[in-house]
Amino acid sequence: MTYKLSATKLVTYKQCPQQYNFRYELGISSRSAFGSPDLGNALHQALAIAYRDWHYNDHKPEWDWFESCWGVSVSKLSEAQIDDGRAILRSYFNDFVVPLNVMQRPLGIESKISAKVQFENIEFALNGRYDRLDNTNGSLELIDYKTTKNTTVPDSVDVQLGLYYLALQQVYQQSLKRLTLIFLRSGESLSFEVTPAHQKQVRSLISDLAVKLRTDAEWKPKVGGHCDRCTYQKYCTAKTCEPEPVPKGELRGVQLSLSV
Ligand code: SF4
């Protein structure tokens, strides 16, 4: 049996093994209160169409091409969101397309990537999804569009870098050089170079997780700032004096230990 792993799962494990156990091993659902993702989805869709369907016969498109891609991405939006999104896309166009001499065709757009690694005799399927993969001066560069209002770098960046490095190396036989986050609302971009330490960290996290899965070791709570956003506080002995009993979920860990 193959154990599916993603950057989100690995980040959760890094933050708190107990939270990981609640969510992914015991299958207890977590409900969080995020706003409507419609505007973000529409922006991602418009950018995917703009890069995927451009004919690349001319050096680069004009604004009207991006605007037409926006026009076919807005069916679920209100009038205010349509105006808001158009302005965000226009800023993106001004900041990231106008300065180019040539808009290059990306290697991949909104694609899934998967690869396999083995630790402790457990096969892990590394699954990820990226917004855009560029070949920048002969090196692989991942582009991740962010639609959040603030430009806080997500906790997941280090893990994302290491995981995609492992996966892309298998798929392209080429190393990932850089991950660039583009914050669409502010127009800021932040680039992170991949180092051997990122790959080492991810290997060590997966190996540690493998030991837990293999031995059914204790999934210890790890208290930190992330606890404020944790929806399992009511079951957590580290955060609650009288925690509620943990509900029985789908015990996926048992399936794994029986089949490997
Ligand atoms: S409240 Fe904090 S320590 Fe407890 S499970 Fe959630 S993240 Fe872990």
Short mmCIF file of C-alpha atoms in Angstrom, two decimals, residues 6 16 26 79 97 148 166:
data_model
loop_
_atom_site.label_atom_id
_atom_site.label_comp_id
_atom_site.label_asym_id
_atom_site.label_seq_id
_atom_site.Cartn_x
_atom_site.Cartn_y
_atom_site.Cartn_z
CA SER A 6 1.34 16.27 0.37
CA CYS A 16 2.10 19.22 15.58
CA LEU A 26 -8.21 9.39 12.84
CA GLU A 79 -20.06 42.84 -9.78
CA VAL A 97 4.21 41.08 -18.08
CA THR A 148 -4.38 36.59 0.64
CA LEU A 166 12.17 15.56 -4.48
#
